[in-house]
C-alpha positions as semicolon CSV with decimal commas, in nm:
position;residue;x (nm);y (nm);z (nm)
1;M;0,006;4,667;-4,507
2;T;0,026;4,300;-4,695
3;G;-0,320;4,119;-4,726
4;T;-0,361;3,804;-4,530
5;H;-0,706;3,708;-4,613
6;R;-0,862;3,380;-4,753
7;E;-0,905;3,326;-5,141
8;S;-1,216;3,137;-5,020
9;L;-1,387;3,033;-4,720
10;P;-1,364;2,728;-4,562
11;G;-1,656;2,447;-4,628
12;W;-1,797;2,438;-4,258
13;V;-1,859;2,826;-4,341
14;K;-2,003;2,782;-4,668
15;E;-2,255;2,566;-4,508
16;A;-2,322;2,778;-4,210
17;S;-2,641;2,977;-4,182
18;L;-2,670;3,057;-3,807
19;G;-2,438;3,217;-3,531
20;I;-2,520;3,307;-3,183
21;F;-2,394;3,607;-3,063
22;I;-2,320;3,674;-2,669
23;H;-2,295;4,024;-2,537
24;W;-2,237;3,958;-2,148
25;G;-2,063;4,172;-1,940
26;P;-2,087;4,425;-1,603
27;Y;-2,314;4,599;-1,822
28;A;-2,577;4,336;-1,751
29;V;-2,616;4,480;-1,379
30;P;-2,753;4,798;-1,455
31;A;-2,923;4,649;-1,772
32;W;-3,061;4,993;-1,891
33;A;-3,082;5,167;-2,239
34;E;-3,360;5,374;-2,432
35;P;-3,469;5,073;-2,637
36;E;-3,670;5,280;-2,941
37;H;-3,389;5,386;-3,145
38;V;-3,276;5,064;-3,384
39;A;-2,927;5,111;-3,494
40;G;-2,882;5,269;-3,856
41;E;-3,240;5,378;-3,865
42;P;-3,284;5,764;-3,860
43;E;-3,132;5,923;-3,562
44;P;-3,343;6,028;-3,256
45;E;-3,336;6,425;-3,141
46;G;-2,978;6,496;-2,969
47;G;-2,831;6,235;-3,203
48;W;-2,771;5,805;-3,166
49;F;-2,525;5,816;-2,871
50;K;-2,710;6,020;-2,653
51;H;-3,026;5,805;-2,690
52;C;-2,813;5,474;-2,759
53;S;-3,032;5,130;-2,763
54;Y;-2,743;4,952;-2,667
55;A;-2,708;4,831;-2,302
56;E;-2,363;4,732;-2,379
57;W;-2,267;5,102;-2,405
58;Y;-2,371;5,208;-2,077
59;A;-2,046;5,304;-1,917
60;N;-2,058;5,543;-2,232
61;T;-2,417;5,689;-2,245
62;I;-2,417;5,796;-1,858
63;R;-2,125;6,009;-1,936
64;I;-2,310;6,242;-2,199
65;E;-2,454;6,527;-2,028
66;G;-2,830;6,553;-2,019
67;S;-2,871;6,178;-2,169
68;P;-3,172;5,981;-2,029
69;A;-2,895;5,723;-1,912
70;A;-2,693;5,972;-1,706
71;A;-3,056;6,095;-1,554
72;H;-3,143;5,697;-1,472
73;H;-2,794;5,618;-1,355
74;A;-2,803;5,936;-1,101
75;E;-3,176;5,813;-0,983
76;V;-3,121;5,444;-0,971
77;H;-2,732;5,406;-0,882
78;G;-2,624;5,736;-0,716
79;S;-2,369;5,788;-1,028
80;A;-2,187;5,527;-0,890
81;P;-1,863;5,426;-1,068
82;Y;-1,952;5,221;-1,347
83;E;-1,638;4,992;-1,223
84;D;-1,877;4,909;-0,928
85;F;-2,101;4,699;-1,181
86;L;-1,827;4,442;-1,224
87;D;-1,818;4,341;-0,853
88;Q;-2,191;4,314;-0,851
89;W;-2,180;4,097;-1,132
90;K;-2,189;3,751;-0,996
91;A;-2,303;3,535;-1,260
92;E;-2,438;3,287;-1,003
93;A;-2,692;3,114;-1,223
94;Y;-2,459;3,030;-1,528
95;D;-2,487;2,735;-1,705
96;P;-2,322;2,718;-1,997
97;A;-2,417;2,369;-2,076
98;A;-2,802;2,488;-2,109
99;W;-2,693;2,755;-2,273
100;A;-2,523;2,529;-2,547
101;R;-2,858;2,304;-2,539
102;L;-3,062;2,588;-2,628
103;F;-2,854;2,732;-2,932
104;R;-2,817;2,415;-3,064
105;A;-3,201;2,337;-3,037
106;L;-3,233;2,627;-3,251
107;G;-2,993;2,486;-3,541
108;A;-2,694;2,743;-3,449
109;D;-2,348;2,649;-3,628
110;Y;-2,127;2,865;-3,411
111;V;-2,121;3,064;-3,092
112;V;-1,933;3,389;-3,044
113;P;-1,953;3,500;-2,690
114;V;-1,773;3,888;-2,614
115;T;-1,457;3,807;-2,437
116;K;-1,360;4,216;-2,386
117;H;-1,608;4,487;-2,492
118;H;-1,535;4,842;-2,488
119;D;-1,570;4,886;-2,116
120;G;-1,219;4,686;-2,101
121;V;-1,338;4,406;-1,886
122;T;-1,201;4,073;-1,994
123;L;-1,409;3,733;-1,927
124;W;-1,123;3,543;-1,872
125;D;-0,771;3,634;-1,698
126;A;-0,598;3,794;-1,997
127;P;-0,237;3,896;-1,985
128;G;-0,181;4,240;-1,818
129;S;-0,576;4,278;-1,719
130;D;-0,482;4,200;-1,364
131;G;-0,780;4,353;-1,107
132;F;-1,014;4,408;-1,447
133;N;-1,125;4,047;-1,515
134;T;-1,383;3,801;-1,410
135;V;-1,147;3,573;-1,253
136;D;-1,036;3,870;-1,023
137;R;-1,330;4,021;-0,969
138;G;-1,715;3,976;-1,011
139;P;-1,787;3,636;-1,099
140;K;-1,406;3,490;-0,974
141;R;-1,390;3,270;-1,290
142;D;-1,295;3,194;-1,639
143;L;-1,625;3,258;-1,825
144;L;-1,525;3,154;-2,146
145;G;-1,349;2,812;-2,108
146;P;-1,686;2,611;-1,963
147;L;-1,843;2,772;-2,279
148;A;-1,620;2,633;-2,532
149;E;-1,618;2,318;-2,396
150;A;-2,041;2,314;-2,393
151;V;-2,063;2,468;-2,728
152;R;-1,818;2,185;-2,902
153;A;-1,971;1,905;-2,683
154;E;-2,319;2,004;-2,873
155;G;-2,146;1,982;-3,219
156;M;-2,109;2,379;-3,268
157;R;-1,818;2,576;-3,344
158;F;-1,688;2,812;-3,087
159;G;-1,563;3,174;-3,198
160;V;-1,461;3,469;-2,991
161;Y;-1,552;3,857;-3,001
162;Y;-1,284;4,107;-2,888
163;S;-1,302;4,503;-2,882
164;G;-0,972;4,564;-3,041
165;G;-1,075;4,944;-3,137
166;L;-1,214;5,084;-2,794
167;D;-1,129;5,030;-2,456
168;W;-1,286;5,285;-2,200
169;S;-1,070;5,123;-1,886
170;I;-0,766;5,277;-1,997
171;T;-0,810;5,577;-2,182
172;D;-0,964;5,892;-2,025
173;Y;-1,126;6,036;-2,354
174;P;-1,465;6,243;-2,333
175;P;-1,751;6,024;-2,418
176;I;-1,850;5,935;-2,766
177;V;-2,093;6,187;-2,837
178;E;-2,110;6,147;-3,244
179;G;-1,971;5,914;-3,513
180;E;-1,670;6,075;-3,567
181;D;-1,550;6,066;-3,203
182;I;-1,532;5,695;-3,252
183;W;-1,213;5,734;-3,447
184;R;-1,108;6,066;-3,232
185;F;-1,108;5,884;-2,906
186;R;-0,981;5,540;-2,929
187;P;-0,598;5,418;-2,832
188;N;-0,371;5,379;-3,122
189;D;-0,035;5,380;-2,931
190;A;0,204;5,097;-2,938
191;A;0,150;5,018;-2,539
192;Y;-0,215;4,940;-2,630
193;A;-0,131;4,740;-2,946
194;A;0,086;4,529;-2,755
195;Y;-0,159;4,493;-2,475
196;A;-0,454;4,391;-2,708
197;T;-0,224;4,160;-2,924
198;A;-0,145;3,986;-2,631
199;H;-0,514;3,970;-2,535
200;V;-0,622;3,802;-2,888
201;R;-0,266;3,562;-2,895
202;D;-0,387;3,400;-2,569
203;L;-0,743;3,365;-2,683
204;I;-0,593;3,172;-2,989
205;D;-0,404;2,978;-2,763
206;R;-0,636;2,907;-2,490
207;Y;-0,936;2,853;-2,702
208;A;-0,874;2,776;-3,087
209;P;-1,129;2,959;-3,163
210;S;-1,298;2,928;-3,532
211;V;-1,400;3,281;-3,568
212;L;-1,176;3,596;-3,471
213;W;-1,470;3,862;-3,443
214;N;-1,281;4,180;-3,377
215;D;-1,468;4,535;-3,364
216;I;-1,392;4,899;-3,429
217;E;-1,077;4,886;-3,599
218;W;-0,723;4,798;-3,446
219;P;-0,479;5,014;-3,303
220;E;-0,274;5,210;-3,582
221;A;0,090;5,100;-3,423
222;G;-0,020;4,757;-3,442
223;K;-0,101;4,791;-3,804
224;E;0,211;5,003;-3,864
225;D;0,481;4,755;-3,725
226;G;0,339;4,449;-3,851
227;S;0,201;4,298;-3,527
228;L;-0,138;4,252;-3,666
229;V;-0,016;4,064;-3,962
230;D;0,195;3,849;-3,693
231;L;-0,100;3,783;-3,507
232;I;-0,302;3,707;-3,795
233;A;-0,048;3,464;-3,958
234;H;-0,033;3,313;-3,594
235;Y;-0,420;3,261;-3,614
236;R;-0,381;3,089;-3,950
237;D;-0,131;2,864;-3,847
238;A;-0,297;2,777;-3,494
239;V;-0,665;2,723;-3,653
240;P;-0,615;2,624;-4,013
241;D;-1,016;2,655;-4,077
242;G;-1,066;2,965;-3,852
243;I;-1,255;3,265;-4,052
244;V;-1,147;3,648;-3,947
245;N;-1,412;3,905;-4,000
246;D;-1,394;4,273;-4,126
247;R;-1,364;4,531;-3,865
248;W;-0,971;4,564;-3,835
249;G;-0,907;4,861;-4,042
250;A;-0,671;4,635;-4,258
251;D;-0,674;4,377;-4,518
252;V;-0,715;4,100;-4,306
253;W;-1,075;3,978;-4,327
254;D;-1,241;3,675;-4,478
255;Y;-1,600;3,795;-4,499
256;R;-1,823;4,112;-4,454
257;T;-2,049;4,225;-4,176
258;S;-2,327;4,404;-4,129
259;E;-2,547;4,519;-3,826
260;Y;-2,913;4,597;-3,796
261;S;-2,940;4,872;-4,062
262;M;-2,593;4,962;-4,106
263;G;-2,356;4,812;-4,375
264;A;-2,601;4,711;-4,600
265;D;-2,364;4,747;-4,890
266;H;-2,139;4,424;-4,739
267;E;-2,460;4,232;-4,802
268;T;-2,346;4,109;-5,149
269;G;-2,252;3,784;-5,319
270;S;-2,232;3,491;-5,045
271;G;-2,041;3,425;-4,722
272;W;-2,131;3,785;-4,570
273;E;-2,265;3,793;-4,178
274;H;-2,556;4,000;-4,065
275;N;-2,558;4,060;-3,684
276;R;-2,826;4,191;-3,460
277;G;-2,985;4,150;-3,096
278;L;-3,324;3,978;-3,044
279;G;-3,429;4,344;-2,949
280;S;-3,253;4,671;-3,004
281;S;-2,968;4,618;-2,801
282;F;-2,712;4,331;-2,752
283;G;-2,650;4,352;-2,375
284;Y;-2,913;4,250;-2,173
285;N;-3,177;4,568;-2,144
286;R;-3,446;4,509;-1,872
287;V;-3,639;4,763;-2,046
288;E;-3,690;4,540;-2,359
289;D;-4,019;4,370;-2,349
290;E;-4,214;4,157;-2,604
291;S;-4,285;4,462;-2,794
292;F;-3,894;4,536;-2,856
293;T;-3,828;4,155;-2,920
294;L;-3,835;3,969;-3,223
295;S;-4,096;3,741;-3,228
296;P;-4,081;3,370;-3,363
297;R;-4,221;3,425;-3,680
298;E;-4,015;3,795;-3,712
299;L;-3,685;3,571;-3,645
300;A;-3,805;3,306;-3,901
301;K;-3,862;3,612;-4,173
302;H;-3,528;3,770;-4,067
303;Y;-3,339;3,433;-4,099
304;A;-3,520;3,328;-4,420
305;D;-3,415;3,696;-4,589
306;V;-3,045;3,663;-4,515
307;V;-3,012;3,301;-4,580
308;S;-3,195;3,386;-4,926
309;R;-2,950;3,650;-5,003
310;G;-2,647;3,454;-4,936
311;G;-2,570;3,542;-4,573
312;R;-2,543;3,410;-4,231
313;L;-2,730;3,525;-3,918
314;L;-2,529;3,605;-3,611
315;L;-2,819;3,619;-3,366
316;N;-2,730;3,770;-3,028
317;V;-2,865;3,698;-2,698
318;G;-2,795;3,905;-2,376
319;P;-2,793;3,692;-2,038
320;D;-2,880;3,902;-1,723
321;A;-2,624;3,941;-1,442
322;A;-2,705;3,620;-1,286
323;G;-2,639;3,402;-1,623
324;R;-3,000;3,363;-1,726
325;I;-3,117;3,405;-2,076
326;P;-3,427;3,670;-2,007
327;D;-3,736;3,485;-2,061
328;V;-3,855;3,724;-2,343
329;Q;-3,519;3,607;-2,560
330;V;-3,611;3,229;-2,459
331;R;-3,960;3,260;-2,572
332;T;-3,885;3,352;-2,913
333;L;-3,571;3,104;-2,948
334;E;-3,796;2,822;-2,824
335;G;-4,090;2,937;-3,040
336;A;-3,858;2,945;-3,362
337;A;-3,678;2,621;-3,298
338;A;-3,917;2,379;-3,451
339;W;-3,946;2,596;-3,755
340;M;-3,549;2,666;-3,783
341;T;-3,447;2,299;-3,785
342;G;-3,704;2,198;-4,025
343;V;-3,554;2,474;-4,272
344;K;-3,189;2,380;-4,180
345;P;-3,147;2,101;-4,412
346;Y;-3,255;2,293;-4,694
347;T;-2,964;2,592;-4,639
348;T;-2,669;2,392;-4,720
349;D;-2,518;2,481;-5,060
350;R;-2,758;2,745;-5,112
351;R;-2,748;2,975;-5,410
352;F;-2,966;3,126;-5,683
353;P;-3,097;2,889;-5,949
354;G;-2,898;2,965;-6,271
355;D;-3,185;2,828;-6,506
356;A;-3,353;3,099;-6,668
357;E;-3,673;2,899;-6,658
358;V;-3,708;2,940;-6,291
359;T;-3,936;3,165;-6,197
360;V;-4,126;3,241;-5,859
361;S;-4,389;3,504;-5,791
362;A;-4,656;3,609;-5,550
363;E;-4,907;3,848;-5,473
364;A;-4,759;4,165;-5,283
365;D;-4,926;4,071;-4,928
366;N;-4,773;3,733;-4,975
367;W;-4,405;3,778;-4,851
368;Y;-4,154;3,515;-4,966
369;R;-3,796;3,440;-5,008
370;T;-3,642;3,151;-5,218
371;W;-3,315;2,980;-5,246
372;A;-3,187;2,658;-5,414
373;S;-3,029;2,361;-5,207
374;G;-2,906;2,093;-5,442
375;D;-3,189;1,979;-5,643
376;K;-3,420;2,153;-5,400
377;L;-3,598;2,524;-5,458
378;V;-3,694;2,622;-5,121
379;V;-3,952;2,857;-5,085
380;I;-4,020;3,021;-4,743
381;A;-4,386;3,213;-4,761
382;D;-4,670;3,362;-4,551
383;R;-4,886;3,128;-4,806
384;P;-4,652;2,876;-4,989
385;E;-4,985;2,733;-5,134
386;A;-5,028;3,077;-5,353
387;V;-4,703;3,092;-5,463
388;R;-4,641;3,051;-5,818
389;V;-4,328;2,849;-5,912
390;T;-4,188;2,726;-6,244
391;A;-3,885;2,536;-6,176
392;P;-3,772;2,275;-6,436
393;G;-3,512;2,029;-6,267
394;Y;-3,597;2,097;-5,911
395;E;-3,815;1,965;-5,665
396;T;-3,985;2,281;-5,461
397;V;-3,987;2,258;-5,091
398;A;-4,266;2,503;-4,977
399;I;-4,240;2,613;-4,597
400;A;-4,487;2,861;-4,443
401;L;-4,354;3,109;-4,189
402;P;-4,455;3,054;-3,830
403;E;-4,819;3,168;-3,753
404;Q;-4,855;3,566;-3,643
405;E;-4,870;3,543;-3,243
406;R;-5,219;3,684;-3,145
């Protein structure tokens, strides 16, 4: 396959440091997963998938014999078909303009909603998705168009996530129980490749997304027949300054991604993107309280770490079935907003100083990160007044992390 990736990222991407991911689907109705197990960290007994902390994987987890999710599903929902949640999902409180204002207040540069996750439900009337989308059922409307308009009205870029690699609505494979199952139990035939290609082409033509974010590879038939290369070329023509992530299983990407503790080897150089939820799930998990959710201080620290190493943070929110962003998530976003917007002006043109005379040091208990921005040397620390800086030619900007919540 011929490579189609960019030699260099567009200017807006180089200046961006914060994106908002949105996982919203029928899984917001049951809204349940075990929150204790962070992806990429040591697996619990029985394996990650049996104890999956991703609520958006509910349709898979409830099919694993002996999983706590299956027991929960039987007790609370009577083992009803997952598809029933699509009809129960009403999105009656959905206010995309309010979402966009919240994200902009945090200093977000771009917003990437899920348009189809692994359950196969599309959040718009995608070609060939009759009877399994949010226009025909559940919310009974296109959920993407109003969000794209609201996001752009607030001066942010709009992107799209699409699960090209998995679609449980059109396959009858066993549940994914171990990592290798992802690659064994994914549709790779020409019919599915054409179906997914039509979806993504429609997303491009309708919404002109600045970010094209695929997940779990792309069907092999679409790689082999050249349709993936044609699709990416179509995207390049339609959105000349758009960018493509690295999860296609083909050389079409512009930047690398990492997720929670996974893919850390991708966090090198500049222009990479780290994505994670405010808790241990992407989709809304009603079990996640403040103890499982990043505090404003923890969010600030995580953001500073990613920025200092040349990356962007794609931070996820998971709305509930009504369309409300849960209070526990809003608390963190609003609590960090003033700090984040105060730091944002110093994240443009970020780099490590090249001058050998620049040194920054602090005691072990004084966490800090630093980067250069123009003629400024930015120091983020627990106690910036106790950080020792030698930086000829730079003006030092010292910013303290938000205070620890009591």
